[in-house]
Amino acid sequence: MRPFHEQIRLVGATGGPTKQPVWVRWLGTAGFSLRADDHVVLFDPYLTRASLGRCLRGDLRSDAAVVTRHVGRADAVVVGHTHFDHVLDVPLVARTTRATVFGSTSAAVLCRADGVPPSQVVDVEGALRKGTFVTEVGPFRLEFFPSAHSRLLLGRVPVAGEIADCDAVPTTVTGYRCGAVFAVEVTVFGRTFFHLGSAELVEESVPKRSVDTLFFTVAGWTSSREIPERVVRHLSPRQVVLGHWDDFFRPLAEPVHALPALSLPRLRDRFHAAAPSVSVGTLPFLEEVPL
Ligand SMILES: [Zn+2]
């Protein structure tokens, strides 16, 4: 039997492109690429997918060959938080594409330490202290909201804290501290996408809305109370694209494998019970599709 994540592919069920297509590519983990009018925005691109052995040895480094093979143009890179499986490749992507990085103070510190020109780095956390943060990248409008990380490690956020001192770029999992967490709304060509890079939502910081496509992080969902129901109530998504359910210790070259502990069938059932009309599913790995 085909694996569940293939049975619930959204492609073909979305109605395909309208007049001006927005092309979406799932990069594995919480990584997504959105392309419209030849402008590209990346979310949490993590392509290196270091093996478990390398993570345990503290030998984390971007794989330049893999990253350049899979990332061509990028105009902006959004960092939802600074765990290694979200940010490791961001400095390399920024240096090679000259994209602007939008992220927390931790993300900014990391990028500058890793050779990204300061003019390419926007500290959204600092900006949000003064109010809202909205920016435009080509046809994209991006709005950032303070968010939270799921408490997936015995009720706690794993590797919490800030990347504060970055004289040397971290090579250990624990060096990549979480930093501030953001939820990001993207509006382009009359459609709304919403990226939740961790399975948590801070309702007080996001005015209630209706989005077309929600990129939902599966990892940690069972640790966040009623998260499918809360997300449906607050964001009213038309479709939910599931991300970060894959075993990211396997390299990009291998077929994608779901982590069984993440209970994809149960999660989909919960979304459907909360909103029977919502489409919930996955995208093909690394393949650009119109949404
Ligand atoms: Zn994380």
CSV table of C-alpha atoms and ligand atoms in Angstrom, one decimal:
chain,number,residue,atom,x,y,z
A,1,MET,CA,0.0,0.0,0.0
A,2,ARG,CA,1.2,3.5,-0.7
A,3,PRO,CA,2.4,5.4,2.4
A,4,PHE,CA,-0.3,7.6,4.0
A,5,HIS,CA,1.6,10.8,3.1
A,6,GLU,CA,1.3,9.9,-0.6
A,7,GLN,CA,-2.4,9.0,-0.3
A,8,ILE,CA,-3.2,12.5,1.0
A,9,ARG,CA,-1.3,14.6,-1.7
A,10,LEU,CA,-3.1,17.9,-2.3
A,11,VAL,CA,-2.0,18.2,-5.9
A,12,GLY,CA,-4.9,17.9,-8.3
A,13,ALA,CA,-7.4,18.7,-5.5
A,14,THR,CA,-6.5,22.4,-5.4
A,15,GLY,CA,-8.1,23.6,-8.6
A,16,GLY,CA,-4.7,24.3,-10.1
A,17,PRO,CA,-3.4,27.7,-11.2
A,18,THR,CA,-5.7,30.7,-11.6
A,19,LYS,CA,-4.7,33.5,-14.0
A,20,GLN,CA,-1.4,34.2,-12.2
A,21,PRO,CA,-0.1,31.1,-10.6
A,22,VAL,CA,1.8,30.9,-7.4
A,23,TRP,CA,4.3,28.1,-7.5
A,24,VAL,CA,5.0,26.3,-4.2
A,25,ARG,CA,7.7,23.8,-3.5
A,26,TRP,CA,8.0,21.8,-0.3
A,27,LEU,CA,11.7,21.5,0.6
A,28,GLY,CA,11.3,19.1,3.5
A,29,THR,CA,10.9,20.0,7.2
A,30,ALA,CA,9.2,23.4,7.5
A,31,GLY,CA,10.9,24.6,4.3
A,32,PHE,CA,8.8,26.0,1.5
A,33,SER,CA,9.5,28.1,-1.5
A,34,LEU,CA,6.9,30.4,-3.0
A,35,ARG,CA,7.5,31.8,-6.5
A,36,ALA,CA,5.4,34.4,-8.2
A,37,ASP,CA,6.3,36.6,-11.1
A,38,ASP,CA,9.9,35.3,-10.9
A,39,HIS,CA,10.3,36.5,-7.4
A,40,VAL,CA,11.0,33.8,-4.8
A,41,VAL,CA,10.4,33.8,-1.0
A,42,LEU,CA,11.9,30.9,1.0
A,43,PHE,CA,10.6,29.8,4.4
A,44,ASP,CA,13.0,27.9,6.8
A,45,PRO,CA,15.0,26.3,4.0
A,46,TYR,CA,16.9,23.3,5.4
A,47,LEU,CA,18.3,21.2,2.6
A,48,THR,CA,21.6,19.9,4.2
A,49,ARG,CA,19.6,17.3,6.3
A,50,ALA,CA,22.6,16.3,8.3
A,51,SER,CA,22.6,12.6,9.4
A,52,LEU,CA,21.8,11.8,13.1
A,53,GLY,CA,25.5,10.8,13.5
A,54,ARG,CA,26.7,14.3,12.4
A,55,CYS,CA,24.1,15.9,14.7
A,56,LEU,CA,25.4,13.9,17.6
A,57,ARG,CA,29.0,14.5,16.7
A,58,GLY,CA,28.4,18.3,16.6
A,59,ASP,CA,29.5,18.5,13.0
A,60,LEU,CA,26.8,20.6,11.6
A,61,ARG,CA,27.7,22.5,8.4
A,62,SER,CA,25.8,23.5,5.3
A,63,ASP,CA,26.2,21.2,2.4
A,64,ALA,CA,27.0,23.8,-0.3
A,65,ALA,CA,26.6,21.3,-3.2
A,66,VAL,CA,23.1,20.3,-2.1
A,67,VAL,CA,22.0,23.8,-1.3
A,68,THR,CA,23.1,25.3,-4.6
A,69,ARG,CA,21.6,22.4,-6.5
A,70,HIS,CA,18.2,23.0,-5.0
A,71,VAL,CA,18.0,26.8,-4.5
A,72,GLY,CA,18.3,29.0,-7.5
A,73,ARG,CA,16.9,32.4,-7.2
A,74,ALA,CA,15.7,33.7,-3.8
A,75,ASP,CA,14.7,37.3,-3.0
A,76,ALA,CA,13.8,36.8,0.7
A,77,VAL,CA,14.4,34.1,3.3
A,78,VAL,CA,12.0,34.0,6.2
A,79,VAL,CA,13.3,32.4,9.4
A,80,GLY,CA,10.5,31.2,11.7
A,81,HIS,CA,12.9,30.3,14.5
A,82,THR,CA,16.6,29.4,14.8
A,83,HIS,CA,16.7,25.7,15.6
A,84,PHE,CA,19.2,24.1,13.2
A,85,ASP,CA,16.6,22.3,11.1
A,86,HIS,CA,15.2,25.8,10.2
A,87,VAL,CA,18.2,28.1,10.0
A,88,LEU,CA,21.4,26.1,9.3
A,89,ASP,CA,21.4,26.8,5.6
A,90,VAL,CA,20.1,30.3,5.7
A,91,PRO,CA,23.4,32.1,5.8
A,92,LEU,CA,24.7,30.1,2.8
A,93,VAL,CA,21.5,30.7,0.9
A,94,ALA,CA,21.7,34.4,1.7
A,95,ARG,CA,25.3,34.7,0.6
A,96,THR,CA,24.8,32.8,-2.7
A,97,THR,CA,21.5,34.4,-3.7
A,98,ARG,CA,21.9,37.8,-2.1
A,99,ALA,CA,18.4,37.3,-0.7
A,100,THR,CA,17.3,39.4,2.3
A,101,VAL,CA,16.9,37.5,5.5
A,102,PHE,CA,13.9,38.3,7.8
A,103,GLY,CA,14.1,36.7,11.3
A,104,SER,CA,14.7,37.1,15.0
A,105,THR,CA,17.6,38.9,16.6
A,106,SER,CA,19.2,35.4,17.0
A,107,ALA,CA,18.9,34.8,13.2
A,108,ALA,CA,20.4,38.2,12.6
A,109,VAL,CA,23.4,37.5,14.9
A,110,LEU,CA,23.9,34.1,13.2
A,111,CYS,CA,23.8,35.5,9.7
A,112,ARG,CA,26.2,38.3,10.4
A,113,ALA,CA,28.6,36.0,12.1
A,114,ASP,CA,28.4,33.7,9.0
A,115,GLY,CA,29.4,36.4,6.5
A,116,VAL,CA,26.0,37.7,5.4
A,117,PRO,CA,26.3,41.5,4.8
A,118,PRO,CA,24.3,43.4,7.4
A,119,SER,CA,22.4,45.2,4.7
A,120,GLN,CA,20.8,41.9,3.8
A,121,VAL,CA,19.6,41.1,7.3
A,122,VAL,CA,16.4,42.4,8.9
A,123,ASP,CA,15.9,42.0,12.6
A,124,VAL,CA,12.1,41.5,12.7
A,125,GLU,CA,12.1,41.0,16.5
A,126,GLY,CA,13.5,44.4,17.0
A,127,ALA,CA,11.0,45.9,14.6
A,128,LEU,CA,8.0,44.2,16.2
A,129,ARG,CA,8.8,45.8,19.5
A,130,LYS,CA,7.7,49.0,18.0
A,131,GLY,CA,4.5,47.6,16.5
A,132,THR,CA,3.6,45.6,13.4
A,133,PHE,CA,6.1,44.4,10.8
A,134,VAL,CA,5.0,44.4,7.2
A,135,THR,CA,7.3,44.3,4.1
A,136,GLU,CA,7.0,43.8,0.4
A,137,VAL,CA,9.2,41.6,-1.8
A,138,GLY,CA,8.2,41.9,-5.5
A,139,PRO,CA,4.5,40.9,-5.6
A,140,PHE,CA,4.6,39.4,-2.1
A,141,ARG,CA,3.4,41.2,1.0
A,142,LEU,CA,4.8,39.6,4.2
A,143,GLU,CA,3.4,40.3,7.7
A,144,PHE,CA,5.1,38.9,10.8
A,145,PHE,CA,3.4,37.9,14.1
A,146,PRO,CA,5.0,36.9,17.3
A,147,SER,CA,4.4,33.2,17.8
A,148,ALA,CA,5.6,30.3,20.0
A,149,HIS,CA,7.4,27.0,19.8
A,150,SER,CA,5.6,23.8,20.7
A,151,ARG,CA,6.6,22.3,24.0
A,152,LEU,CA,7.5,19.0,22.5
A,153,LEU,CA,10.3,17.9,24.9
A,154,LEU,CA,8.6,16.7,28.1
A,155,GLY,CA,6.5,19.9,28.2
A,156,ARG,CA,9.4,22.2,27.4
A,157,VAL,CA,10.7,24.0,24.3
A,158,PRO,CA,13.8,22.1,23.1
A,159,VAL,CA,17.0,24.1,23.0
A,160,ALA,CA,15.3,27.3,24.2
A,161,GLY,CA,17.1,30.7,24.5
A,162,GLU,CA,18.9,33.0,22.2
A,163,ILE,CA,21.9,32.7,19.8
A,164,ALA,CA,23.6,35.6,21.5
A,165,ASP,CA,27.3,35.2,21.2
A,166,CYS,CA,28.3,34.0,17.8
A,167,ASP,CA,32.0,34.7,17.3
A,168,ALA,CA,32.1,31.1,15.9
A,169,VAL,CA,29.2,29.8,13.9
A,170,PRO,CA,27.6,26.9,15.9
A,171,THR,CA,28.2,23.4,14.8
A,172,THR,CA,26.2,21.6,17.5
A,173,VAL,CA,22.4,21.1,17.7
A,174,THR,CA,22.4,22.9,21.1
A,175,GLY,CA,24.2,25.9,19.6
A,176,TYR,CA,21.2,26.6,17.5
A,177,ARG,CA,18.9,28.0,20.2
A,178,CYS,CA,15.3,28.7,19.3
A,179,GLY,CA,15.2,32.5,19.6
A,180,ALA,CA,12.0,34.4,18.9
A,181,VAL,CA,9.4,32.5,16.9
A,182,PHE,CA,7.2,34.0,14.2
A,183,ALA,CA,4.1,33.2,12.2
A,184,VAL,CA,4.1,34.8,8.8
A,185,GLU,CA,1.3,35.7,6.5
A,186,VAL,CA,2.1,36.1,2.8
A,187,THR,CA,-0.3,37.7,0.4
A,188,VAL,CA,0.3,37.4,-3.4
A,189,PHE,CA,-1.9,37.7,-6.4
A,190,GLY,CA,-5.0,37.8,-4.3
A,191,ARG,CA,-4.2,34.6,-2.3
A,192,THR,CA,-3.1,34.3,1.3
A,193,PHE,CA,-0.6,31.8,2.6
A,194,PHE,CA,0.2,31.4,6.3
A,195,HIS,CA,3.4,29.8,7.6
A,196,LEU,CA,3.4,28.3,11.1
A,197,GLY,CA,7.0,27.0,11.5
A,198,SER,CA,6.2,25.3,14.8
A,199,ALA,CA,3.0,23.5,15.9
A,200,GLU,CA,1.8,26.4,18.1
A,201,LEU,CA,-0.3,29.5,17.6
A,202,VAL,CA,-0.5,32.6,19.8
A,203,GLU,CA,-4.1,33.8,19.2
A,204,GLU,CA,-3.6,37.1,21.0
A,205,SER,CA,-0.9,38.2,18.5
A,206,VAL,CA,-2.7,37.3,15.3
A,207,PRO,CA,-6.0,38.9,14.5
A,208,LYS,CA,-8.6,36.3,13.4
A,209,ARG,CA,-8.6,35.8,9.7
A,210,SER,CA,-9.4,33.5,6.7
A,211,VAL,CA,-6.4,32.2,4.8
A,212,ASP,CA,-6.3,30.2,1.6
A,213,THR,CA,-3.3,27.9,2.4
A,214,LEU,CA,-1.9,27.2,5.8
A,215,PHE,CA,1.6,25.6,6.0
A,216,PHE,CA,1.3,23.7,9.2
A,217,THR,CA,4.3,22.1,11.1
A,218,VAL,CA,3.4,18.6,12.2
A,219,ALA,CA,6.3,18.0,14.5
A,220,GLY,CA,5.2,18.6,18.1
A,221,TRP,CA,1.5,18.8,17.3
A,222,THR,CA,0.5,16.3,20.0
A,223,SER,CA,2.2,18.5,22.6
A,224,SER,CA,0.1,21.5,21.8
A,225,ARG,CA,-3.3,21.5,23.3
A,226,GLU,CA,-6.1,21.3,20.7
A,227,ILE,CA,-3.9,22.8,18.0
A,228,PRO,CA,-5.8,21.6,14.9
A,229,GLU,CA,-9.1,22.9,16.4
A,230,ARG,CA,-7.5,26.2,17.5
A,231,VAL,CA,-5.9,26.8,14.1
A,232,VAL,CA,-9.1,26.1,12.2
A,233,ARG,CA,-11.1,28.4,14.5
A,234,HIS,CA,-8.6,31.2,14.3
A,235,LEU,CA,-7.3,31.1,10.7
A,236,SER,CA,-10.1,29.4,8.8
A,237,PRO,CA,-7.8,27.8,6.2
A,238,ARG,CA,-9.3,26.6,2.9
A,239,GLN,CA,-6.5,24.0,2.7
A,240,VAL,CA,-3.8,22.8,5.1
A,241,VAL,CA,-0.4,21.8,3.7
A,242,LEU,CA,1.4,19.5,6.2
A,243,GLY,CA,5.1,20.1,6.6
A,244,HIS,CA,7.8,19.0,9.0
A,245,TRP,CA,6.5,15.4,9.3
A,246,ASP,CA,9.5,13.9,7.4
A,247,ASP,CA,12.6,12.1,8.8
A,248,PHE,CA,15.1,14.9,8.2
A,249,PHE,CA,18.1,12.8,9.1
A,250,ARG,CA,17.8,11.2,5.7
A,251,PRO,CA,19.4,13.1,2.8
A,252,LEU,CA,17.4,14.9,0.1
A,253,ALA,CA,18.4,12.3,-2.4
A,254,GLU,CA,16.4,9.6,-0.6
A,255,PRO,CA,12.6,9.3,-0.9
A,256,VAL,CA,10.9,11.1,1.9
A,257,HIS,CA,9.8,9.0,4.9
A,258,ALA,CA,7.2,10.0,7.5
A,259,LEU,CA,8.1,9.8,11.2
A,260,PRO,CA,5.4,7.4,12.5
A,261,ALA,CA,5.3,9.0,15.9
A,262,LEU,CA,3.7,12.1,14.4
A,263,SER,CA,0.5,10.3,13.7
A,264,LEU,CA,-0.4,11.9,10.4
A,265,PRO,CA,-3.8,10.0,10.0
A,266,ARG,CA,-4.9,11.1,13.4
A,267,LEU,CA,-3.9,14.7,12.7
A,268,ARG,CA,-5.8,14.8,9.4
A,269,ASP,CA,-8.9,13.3,11.1
A,270,ARG,CA,-8.8,16.0,13.8
A,271,PHE,CA,-8.6,18.8,11.1
A,272,HIS,CA,-11.5,17.2,9.3
A,273,ALA,CA,-13.6,16.9,12.4
A,274,ALA,CA,-13.0,20.5,13.2
A,275,ALA,CA,-13.7,21.7,9.7
A,276,PRO,CA,-15.2,19.1,7.3
A,277,SER,CA,-14.6,21.2,4.2
A,278,VAL,CA,-10.9,21.9,4.7
A,279,SER,CA,-8.5,20.0,2.4
A,280,VAL,CA,-5.6,18.6,4.4
A,281,GLY,CA,-2.6,16.9,2.8
A,282,THR,CA,1.0,16.9,1.6
A,283,LEU,CA,2.9,18.2,-1.4
A,284,PRO,CA,5.3,16.1,-3.4
A,285,PHE,CA,8.9,16.4,-2.2
A,286,LEU,CA,10.9,19.1,-3.9
A,287,GLU,CA,8.5,19.4,-6.8
A,288,GLU,CA,7.2,22.8,-7.7
A,289,VAL,CA,3.4,22.8,-8.0
A,290,PRO,CA,0.8,25.6,-8.6
A,291,LEU,CA,-1.4,26.4,-5.6
B,1,ZN,ZN,12.1,24.0,16.4
